[in-house]
Amino acid sequence: MSSSSVPAATKTAEAAEAAKQAWLLARQRENAEILSFYAASLGALVAVFIIAHWTRILANRCGWSQSSNFILTPFVALTRIARRTFVRKIPGFTSLGHAILVTAYVALNLLFSFYRTDLSKPTDLAARFGWLAAGNMVLVVFLALKNTPFAILTAYSYERLNVLHQISGYTTLVYAICHGCVYAAYFIHEGRVNVLREEIVTAAIILGFALLFSVLAGMILRRFNYELFYIIHVALFIVIVVTMGLHRPEFEKDRVLYATVVIGALWFLDRLIRVSRLAYNSVNNEASIYALPEQGTRIVLKKPLHRARPGKHCYVWLPKIRAFETHPFTIVASDPMEMIINTYSGFTRDLHKYAAQNPGASLKVSVEGPYGTLPDPMDYDKVILVAGGSGATFTFGIAADMLQRMTEHSKQQIDFIWAVRGHDNLSWFTHHLNHIRNHAHAPRIALKLHLTKLVPSSPAEPSSTAATRPASIASKDSSPTPPLSAFTKNTQYPTISGPSSSVGLRDESDVDEKGIMRQSESRSGMTSISDLPIIHGRPDTESEIKAAVRSLSKDQRVLIAACGPDGLLTVVRNTAASCISVGGPAVEVHCEQFGW
């Protein structure tokens, strides 16, 4: 070989390497641009919801929905027709509107997976999958934030975004698997297996398995042991962020590291806000705990929570029960702050056990929140509250909030429908129920209590001690009387006694298999237990909602708020959708689902 051929070969190799680097740089710029288009598309989708939300608020405050103006009438008609369609429940999704949103999200991902991609080069396709995995991972974290800006900009708090958080997580996993498999197949086919042993590839493999186990934990473990799932989920998230940074460790060569930094910063900032609130609200704060019949527990806090409103929820930290865990519970009353909790496993089981062994005990406590986006019930002429089982913690909260804010000039009407299995479960809210009936605005409240599984027996007479003790609940164990909240002050409350029963927060037996709650054929079952109006049998929820909506005129507004098993919420949502009409009152529906 001549001496002149060596420099020529070297120059050829250098030129090839320079061309490869130029191609990689061009591909990186192309993918970064595509990812910015994807982010802009998602931003536009979010903007549609923000604009729609604030337009509705403006329209309601300006009275456009009740206006007979010929210019506004077509606008009102179109929006009501759209809402009548989108609010309906469809299998697998919360509503048709939710299904359309998910479809749009999937369509955008499919579009940008192949847009301006050279399908003849497998590595180009693999790279695109990797970039979209990184982009979707940012979305996953953003949708998981407790302190999400969506709670201010739209009607969606973090718990209502949880389903989208899960879907974007599944999408991220699919992209990560495709990214890894295409690259692995390419390098194996080209005989470059040694590339798969590099450190950045090892980090990617760990990242992929962390994503897989995180998704599997969410799909399987979350249903059986939420506390263990949460610990694993957070631990795997930290692994994901670290390995994602190690997989693409340089800002200059690969801008994916910017996405990693954003992910870590969002998560850390959200945690910092939450920990700061817990620290602040723990100062001189205590909780008194009381065991209730049928595995219920009542918590009354010494200090109020800023911006807390009944019907919203907050995270409670009780270090005596769990030193490193916080758990979400609905606020039933805010002065003082009160929560009523059903017992399952883990934290709630240990809390109830401690309350039963130490009635009236005062424990160190802190709270963080409040969370939840609710329509203001005072903006409506009628509010229909529907609860199944201990979903009543939500509806009692809204009722408490309304009664606190009502004045002598208030004209709101309330229909309160509650289906519960037995008497002992009613006793959780005895004083709240009686306060509703004895309130100055009681004539405006239609209280309908349905016992779905009443065991016939002669009612027991309450003891003289229990009958004269305010806000007490007759049970086998004598407990100190909890302090009264603003919802129950200045009222003497009789007790309820009756046959034992049970109710679960997620008890599907509160509705029949089709999710339709049936009322007994005869109302002869109407009776009185401690003067509370009780109807034996399941309520015909659909008929009662429709009757309540029909009682309003076209220029009025009605809010239908419900909490309970999925079957009940399906009935409520579909019934509310059927009540939305061009010539009827303005209908708003809000459903709180069990679980997180």
XYZ file of C-alpha atoms in Angstrom:
596
model
C 0.000 0.000 0.000
C 1.415 3.349 -0.982
C 2.000 6.040 1.583
C -0.398 8.330 -0.262
C -3.325 5.909 0.130
C -3.221 6.037 3.973
C -3.973 9.750 4.245
C -6.675 9.297 1.616
C -8.331 6.518 3.650
C -8.045 8.627 6.803
C -9.650 11.585 5.088
C -12.442 9.367 3.810
C -13.113 8.043 7.317
C -13.055 11.547 8.755
C -15.424 12.753 6.091
C -17.769 9.856 6.774
C -17.673 10.580 10.489
C -18.306 14.287 9.860
C -21.247 13.420 7.623
C -22.622 11.084 10.291
C -22.328 13.765 12.971
C -24.015 16.296 10.683
C -26.830 13.807 10.049
C -27.240 13.121 13.757
C -27.289 16.855 14.502
C -29.890 17.449 11.782
C -31.985 14.578 13.151
C -31.733 15.973 16.652
C -32.882 19.398 15.489
C -35.697 17.795 13.528
C -36.899 15.788 16.535
C -36.615 18.795 18.855
C -38.741 20.807 16.428
C -41.319 18.005 16.162
C -41.479 17.766 19.958
C -42.102 21.518 20.152
C -44.960 21.081 17.651
C -46.360 18.284 19.836
C -46.134 20.456 22.945
C -47.811 23.329 21.114
C -50.617 21.020 19.976
C -51.228 19.834 23.533
C -51.125 23.450 24.669
C -53.762 24.347 22.086
C -55.922 21.461 23.291
C -55.632 22.710 26.866
C -56.367 26.261 25.706
C -59.685 25.073 24.251
C -60.741 23.823 27.695
C -59.534 26.985 29.408
C -61.393 29.241 26.980
C -64.529 27.106 27.186
C -64.410 27.127 31.001
C -64.049 30.882 31.362
C -66.523 31.578 28.588
C -69.138 29.559 30.489
C -68.343 31.417 33.705
C -68.661 34.756 31.920
C -71.887 33.672 30.222
C -73.431 32.577 33.517
C -72.420 35.732 35.359
C -73.742 37.912 32.562
C -76.943 35.904 32.318
C -76.395 34.945 28.694
C -77.730 31.417 29.237
C -81.079 32.882 30.361
C -81.152 35.596 27.722
C -83.758 35.594 24.946
C -81.552 37.754 22.721
C -81.777 36.452 19.152
C -77.993 36.787 18.773
C -77.180 34.750 21.884
C -79.920 32.127 21.484
C -78.096 30.091 18.768
C -74.903 30.140 20.865
C -76.747 28.892 23.947
C -78.537 26.221 21.897
C -75.304 24.899 20.375
C -73.491 24.734 23.700
C -76.378 22.893 25.355
C -76.650 20.389 22.526
C -72.901 19.785 22.749
C -72.978 19.365 26.539
C -75.990 17.050 26.339
C -73.848 14.799 24.139
C -70.460 15.133 25.827
C -71.630 14.702 29.449
C -73.013 11.201 28.880
C -71.151 8.229 30.293
C -69.776 5.696 27.829
C -68.074 2.367 28.651
C -64.426 2.719 29.594
C -64.530 6.488 29.980
C -65.930 9.031 32.411
C -67.925 10.657 29.623
C -68.060 11.018 25.861
C -66.150 14.293 26.193
C -63.417 12.454 28.052
C -63.296 9.798 25.313
C -62.931 12.491 22.639
C -60.087 14.111 24.594
C -58.232 10.797 24.908
C -58.793 10.106 21.208
C -57.355 13.509 20.298
C -54.333 12.826 22.535
C -53.681 9.439 20.917
C -54.154 10.923 17.435
C -51.569 13.630 18.127
C -49.086 11.009 19.292
C -49.634 8.893 16.189
C -49.310 11.944 13.945
C -46.020 13.137 15.410
C -44.621 9.609 15.602
C -44.397 9.435 11.813
C -44.549 13.070 10.665
C -41.332 13.921 8.791
C -39.753 10.603 9.748
C -37.645 8.613 7.273
C -39.237 5.176 7.676
C -36.444 3.616 5.630
C -34.077 4.253 8.523
C -35.080 2.299 11.653
C -32.849 4.445 13.849
C -34.758 7.575 12.812
C -38.005 5.956 13.929
C -36.418 4.741 17.174
C -35.082 8.211 17.915
C -38.508 9.760 17.318
C -40.075 7.262 19.751
C -37.469 8.217 22.349
C -38.154 11.927 22.000
C -41.895 11.434 22.318
C -41.355 9.215 25.360
C -39.428 12.064 26.989
C -42.105 14.596 26.046
C -44.898 12.428 27.389
C -42.970 11.845 30.611
C -43.098 15.594 31.237
C -46.861 15.428 30.697
C -47.151 12.483 33.108
C -45.514 14.480 35.892
C -47.451 17.644 35.098
C -50.768 15.801 35.337
C -49.714 14.261 38.674
C -49.034 17.599 40.396
C -51.264 18.178 43.407
C -50.787 21.931 43.020
C -51.664 21.982 39.346
C -52.398 25.269 37.571
C -55.326 23.482 35.924
C -57.227 23.833 39.200
C -57.210 27.602 38.654
C -57.418 27.774 34.869
C -60.038 25.061 34.380
C -62.593 23.135 36.405
C -60.174 20.218 36.905
C -58.212 19.539 40.086
C -55.489 16.890 40.256
C -57.820 14.016 41.223
C -59.942 14.603 38.117
C -56.783 14.546 35.991
C -55.643 11.222 37.422
C -57.148 9.191 34.575
C -55.254 11.295 32.022
C -52.110 10.864 34.139
C -52.510 7.102 33.839
C -53.167 7.188 30.090
C -50.133 9.361 29.432
C -48.112 6.946 31.583
C -49.215 3.999 29.433
C -48.289 5.997 26.321
C -44.836 6.790 27.713
C -44.224 3.103 28.429
C -45.268 2.092 24.897
C -42.899 4.660 23.374
C -40.047 3.550 25.640
C -40.530 -0.106 24.677
C -40.689 0.741 20.959
C -37.631 2.981 21.283
C -35.584 0.250 22.943
C -36.755 -2.647 20.793
C -36.142 -0.919 17.444
C -32.671 0.210 18.477
C -31.784 -3.229 19.890
C -32.981 -5.002 16.741
C -30.974 -2.612 14.561
C -27.690 -2.982 16.444
C -28.040 -6.769 16.666
C -28.761 -6.949 12.922
C -25.730 -4.758 12.158
C -23.476 -6.890 14.385
C -22.847 -4.025 16.797
C -23.957 -5.769 19.969
C -21.162 -4.026 21.870
C -23.209 -0.788 21.678
C -25.829 -2.389 23.915
C -23.213 -2.751 26.655
C -22.476 0.978 26.892
C -23.318 2.808 30.109
C -25.979 5.001 28.549
C -27.731 1.877 27.229
C -27.535 0.200 30.632
C -29.183 3.281 32.142
C -31.875 3.069 29.445
C -32.567 -0.592 30.254
C -32.991 0.211 33.949
C -35.195 3.148 32.976
C -37.389 0.910 30.833
C -37.903 -1.668 33.572
C -38.636 1.076 36.122
C -41.332 2.430 33.794
C -42.749 -1.052 33.281
C -42.915 -1.888 36.993
C -44.380 1.526 37.789
C -47.202 0.998 35.297
C -47.823 -2.573 36.477
C -47.970 -1.374 40.084
C -50.566 1.200 39.073
C -52.646 -1.365 37.192
C -52.520 -4.185 39.766
C -51.104 -3.289 43.176
C -52.952 0.023 43.466
C -56.286 -1.788 43.778
C -55.177 -4.065 46.607
C -52.711 -2.060 48.682
C -52.637 1.636 47.870
C -50.069 2.502 50.544
C -47.528 -0.029 49.241
C -48.261 1.056 45.665
C -47.590 4.691 46.545
C -44.220 3.922 48.149
C -43.146 1.818 45.154
C -44.469 4.425 42.715
C -42.429 7.248 44.266
C -39.287 5.111 44.563
C -39.521 4.030 40.918
C -40.145 7.628 39.838
C -36.845 8.668 41.414
C -35.120 5.804 39.583
C -36.760 6.931 36.335
C -35.548 10.532 36.675
C -31.984 9.505 37.578
C -31.629 6.929 34.792
C -33.256 9.269 32.282
C -30.540 11.805 33.075
C -27.803 9.153 32.799
C -29.203 7.941 29.475
C -28.872 11.393 27.946
C -26.358 13.166 30.225
C -25.263 16.165 28.104
C -27.162 19.374 27.357
C -25.234 20.216 24.200
C -25.368 16.839 22.472
C -28.949 15.959 23.401
C -31.634 18.359 24.592
C -33.561 15.528 26.234
C -31.672 16.384 29.417
C -33.689 19.608 29.557
C -36.859 17.532 29.789
C -35.293 15.523 32.620
C -34.506 18.705 34.528
C -38.059 19.994 34.016
C -39.493 16.701 35.294
C -37.352 16.758 38.422
C -38.018 20.457 39.067
C -41.811 20.090 38.759
C -41.895 17.146 41.141
C -39.544 18.754 43.670
C -41.419 22.088 43.662
C -44.751 20.349 44.218
C -43.290 18.347 47.113
C -41.718 21.460 48.599
C -45.052 23.288 48.581
C -46.813 20.356 50.226
C -44.153 19.805 52.912
C -44.109 23.543 53.687
C -47.873 23.538 54.186
C -47.669 20.494 56.442
C -44.987 22.144 58.546
C -46.956 25.397 58.828
C -50.284 23.741 59.647
C -48.721 21.461 62.255
C -47.894 24.311 64.632
C -50.082 24.018 67.762
C -52.497 21.764 65.906
C -54.214 18.715 67.354
C -56.958 16.338 66.285
C -59.568 14.700 68.494
C -60.605 11.294 67.183
C -63.792 9.346 67.888
C -64.837 5.853 66.847
C -68.270 5.651 65.198
C -70.524 2.607 64.726
C -69.915 0.312 61.769
C -66.200 1.106 61.442
C -66.514 4.858 61.084
C -64.077 7.413 62.530
C -64.596 11.095 63.188
C -61.691 13.586 63.256
C -62.099 17.122 64.620
C -59.151 19.497 64.218
C -58.193 22.232 66.632
C -57.103 24.726 63.958
C -58.960 25.632 60.754
C -57.359 25.192 57.356
C -57.020 28.301 55.226
C -59.423 28.320 52.244
C -61.019 25.060 53.404
C -64.601 24.581 52.278
C -66.870 21.647 53.108
C -67.021 19.318 50.119
C -63.346 19.740 49.263
C -60.661 17.419 50.584
C -57.274 17.679 52.211
C -54.367 15.410 53.100
C -54.135 14.487 56.776
C -50.906 13.656 58.593
C -51.238 11.810 61.906
C -47.702 10.764 62.914
C -49.018 8.678 65.808
C -50.768 6.420 63.267
C -48.408 6.755 60.278
C -45.265 8.854 60.635
C -44.414 9.094 56.939
C -47.805 9.050 55.234
C -50.567 11.528 54.430
C -54.040 10.480 53.335
C -56.862 12.395 51.584
C -60.251 12.855 53.273
C -63.327 14.938 52.487
C -64.038 17.974 54.660
C -67.524 17.711 56.180
C -67.374 20.965 58.178
C -64.804 23.725 58.496
C -65.536 25.412 61.856
C -63.965 23.470 63.454
C -62.625 21.336 60.672
C -64.253 17.913 60.688
C -63.871 14.726 58.662
C -65.787 11.451 58.814
C -63.819 8.445 57.585
C -64.819 4.943 56.599
C -62.534 2.046 57.507
C -60.736 -0.164 54.998
C -57.246 -1.560 55.478
C -53.962 0.068 56.381
C -54.146 3.608 57.729
C -57.927 3.850 58.167
C -58.017 0.489 59.944
C -55.268 1.520 62.366
C -56.891 4.916 62.908
C -60.257 3.375 63.803
C -58.615 0.829 66.089
C -56.762 3.583 67.952
C -59.917 5.703 68.215
C -61.871 2.748 69.621
C -59.166 2.046 72.203
C -58.629 5.728 73.059
C -61.981 7.521 72.642
C -61.631 11.279 72.374
C -57.820 11.118 72.235
C -55.940 14.203 71.051
C -53.190 13.551 68.535
C -50.597 15.708 66.840
C -51.889 16.496 63.355
C -51.268 18.522 60.266
C -53.247 18.978 57.074
C -52.337 19.984 53.568
C -54.664 21.408 50.959
C -57.502 22.002 50.363
C -57.970 20.358 46.987
C -60.878 19.869 44.633
C -62.662 22.129 42.180
C -66.367 22.510 42.847
C -68.965 24.743 41.214
C -70.163 27.377 43.674
C -73.589 26.060 44.782
C -74.713 29.569 45.686
C -74.682 30.452 41.976
C -77.603 28.080 41.337
C -81.324 28.296 41.992
C -81.543 24.618 42.920
C -78.901 22.139 44.064
C -79.617 18.403 43.834
C -77.310 16.397 46.094
C -77.167 12.629 45.497
C -75.109 10.248 47.633
C -74.714 6.492 47.862
C -73.331 5.018 51.077
C -70.656 7.101 52.751
C -70.368 9.247 49.657
C -72.559 11.451 51.849
C -69.384 12.953 53.320
C -69.201 14.980 50.099
C -72.878 15.969 49.870
C -73.113 16.837 53.561
C -70.087 19.043 53.032
C -71.801 20.968 50.243
C -74.984 21.261 52.305
C -72.937 22.568 55.248
C -71.240 25.140 53.043
C -74.570 26.372 51.675
C -76.237 26.630 55.096
C -73.298 28.619 56.448
C -73.532 31.095 53.581
C -77.298 31.436 53.259
C -78.976 34.640 54.408
C -82.599 35.552 54.962
C -82.722 36.708 51.349
C -81.337 33.456 49.894
C -83.659 31.654 47.489
C -81.711 28.474 46.770
C -83.584 25.167 46.943
C -81.817 21.937 47.968
C -82.859 18.359 47.177
C -80.834 15.980 49.361
C -81.058 12.315 48.284
C -79.105 9.741 50.279
C -79.248 5.960 49.918
C -77.639 4.086 52.803
C -77.810 0.504 53.993
C -78.583 0.726 57.706
C -79.375 2.793 60.788
C -75.885 2.745 62.253
C -74.512 4.374 59.130
C -77.105 7.123 59.507
C -75.753 7.725 62.984
C -72.484 8.970 61.527
C -74.378 12.085 60.443
C -77.219 12.226 62.994
C -76.542 15.750 64.168
C -75.903 16.976 60.626
C -79.227 15.537 59.483
C -81.139 17.112 62.328
C -79.427 20.441 61.829
C -80.620 20.428 58.225
C -84.185 19.806 59.396
C -84.022 22.424 62.160
C -82.242 25.111 60.191
C -83.956 28.402 59.447
C -83.914 27.462 55.768
C -85.298 23.966 56.364
C -88.422 24.667 54.238
C -86.080 25.048 51.252
C -84.474 21.637 51.820
C -86.144 18.441 50.572
C -84.510 15.680 52.614
C -84.945 12.149 51.241
C -83.238 9.350 53.166
C -83.468 5.804 51.840
C -82.574 2.727 53.868
C -81.802 0.092 51.257
C -81.327 -2.920 53.538
C -83.305 -2.342 56.693
C -83.544 -5.363 58.973
C -86.999 -5.425 60.584
C -86.870 -5.081 64.336
C -88.486 -3.077 67.073
C -86.650 0.192 67.516
C -84.653 0.406 70.704
C -85.364 3.250 73.032
C -82.344 5.464 73.579
C -81.082 5.700 77.096
C -81.802 8.824 79.049
C -78.102 9.604 79.128
C -77.730 9.386 75.388
C -80.907 11.286 74.735
C -79.796 14.298 76.695
C -76.241 14.423 75.438
C -75.854 16.762 72.444
C -74.199 15.509 69.273
C -73.631 12.058 70.676
C -74.093 8.768 68.893
C -75.548 5.740 70.664
C -73.198 2.778 70.368
C -71.868 -0.104 72.357
C -68.908 1.880 73.600
C -69.296 5.097 75.501
C -67.188 7.855 73.998
C -66.614 11.481 74.912
C -68.808 13.921 73.052
C -66.995 15.521 70.110
C -67.083 19.324 69.910
C -69.770 20.743 67.654
C -68.886 22.336 64.372
C -70.520 25.443 62.973
C -72.756 23.041 61.108
C -74.141 21.719 64.369
C -73.908 24.522 66.911
C -76.850 25.621 68.999
C -78.870 22.517 68.248
C -79.797 19.621 70.516
C -79.647 16.388 68.574
C -81.478 13.181 69.343
C -79.691 9.890 68.801
C -80.454 7.103 66.395
C -80.573 3.490 67.455
C -81.422 0.526 65.317
C -80.248 -2.747 63.940
C -76.645 -3.146 62.966
C -75.658 -2.854 59.351
C -72.624 -1.932 57.390
C -71.642 0.315 54.542
C -68.447 0.651 52.578
C -67.202 3.722 50.828
C -66.790 1.621 47.713
C -69.714 -0.697 48.393
C -71.329 -1.444 45.069
C -74.342 -3.022 46.809
C -75.789 0.436 47.310
C -76.936 0.151 43.696
C -78.321 -2.729 41.709
C -76.411 -4.457 38.911
C -77.534 -1.958 36.313
C -76.616 0.970 38.545
C -80.228 2.141 38.786
C -81.500 2.708 42.300
C -85.098 1.598 42.586
C -87.664 2.987 44.947
C -90.028 0.626 46.724
C -93.404 0.290 45.126
C -95.218 1.678 48.130
C -94.364 4.657 50.245
C -96.037 3.040 53.185
C -92.500 2.330 54.300
C -92.143 5.986 55.270
C -91.341 6.011 58.956
C -89.536 8.071 61.508
C -86.454 7.198 63.500
C -85.722 9.999 65.913
C -88.043 12.106 63.750
C -85.879 11.665 60.660
C -87.838 11.014 57.451
C -86.842 7.523 56.317
C -88.027 5.787 53.132
C -87.440 2.045 52.951
C -86.170 0.912 49.564
C -83.903 2.227 46.877
C -84.601 5.667 45.406
C -85.531 6.045 41.774
C -82.672 8.468 41.268
C -83.437 9.149 37.628
C -87.076 10.088 38.261
C -86.250 12.253 41.268
C -83.593 14.221 39.381
C -85.849 14.733 36.381
C -88.731 15.872 38.587
C -86.490 18.367 40.368
C -85.182 19.806 37.084
C -88.689 20.043 35.615
C -89.760 22.172 38.568
C -87.504 24.992 37.347
C -88.175 27.549 34.659
C -86.016 28.263 31.619
C -84.281 31.235 33.221
C -83.081 29.261 36.246
C -79.988 27.160 36.941
C -79.578 23.779 38.640
C -76.487 21.991 39.965
C -76.533 18.197 40.255
C -73.730 17.036 42.554
C -73.200 13.356 43.364
C -70.781 11.025 45.120
C -71.029 7.267 45.352
C -70.395 3.992 43.533
C -69.742 3.989 39.791
C -73.208 2.644 38.998
C -74.901 5.528 40.801
C -72.686 8.125 39.134
C -73.461 6.657 35.721
C -77.178 7.097 36.375
C -76.660 10.648 37.645
C -74.451 11.657 34.740
C -76.737 10.223 32.049
C -79.849 11.638 33.702
C -78.251 15.076 33.946
C -77.331 14.880 30.260
C -80.921 14.038 29.326
C -82.119 17.071 31.306
C -80.009 19.507 29.286
C -82.290 21.083 26.716
C -82.495 24.296 24.742
C -85.830 25.258 26.286
C -85.094 24.159 29.850
C -83.065 25.444 32.797
C -79.262 25.537 32.702
C -77.967 22.223 34.072
C -74.531 21.639 35.601
C -73.369 18.194 36.795
C -70.470 17.421 39.121
C -69.556 13.847 40.108
C -67.058 12.851 42.791
C -65.827 9.289 42.456
C -64.526 6.998 45.171
C -60.810 6.344 45.143
C -57.792 8.358 44.030
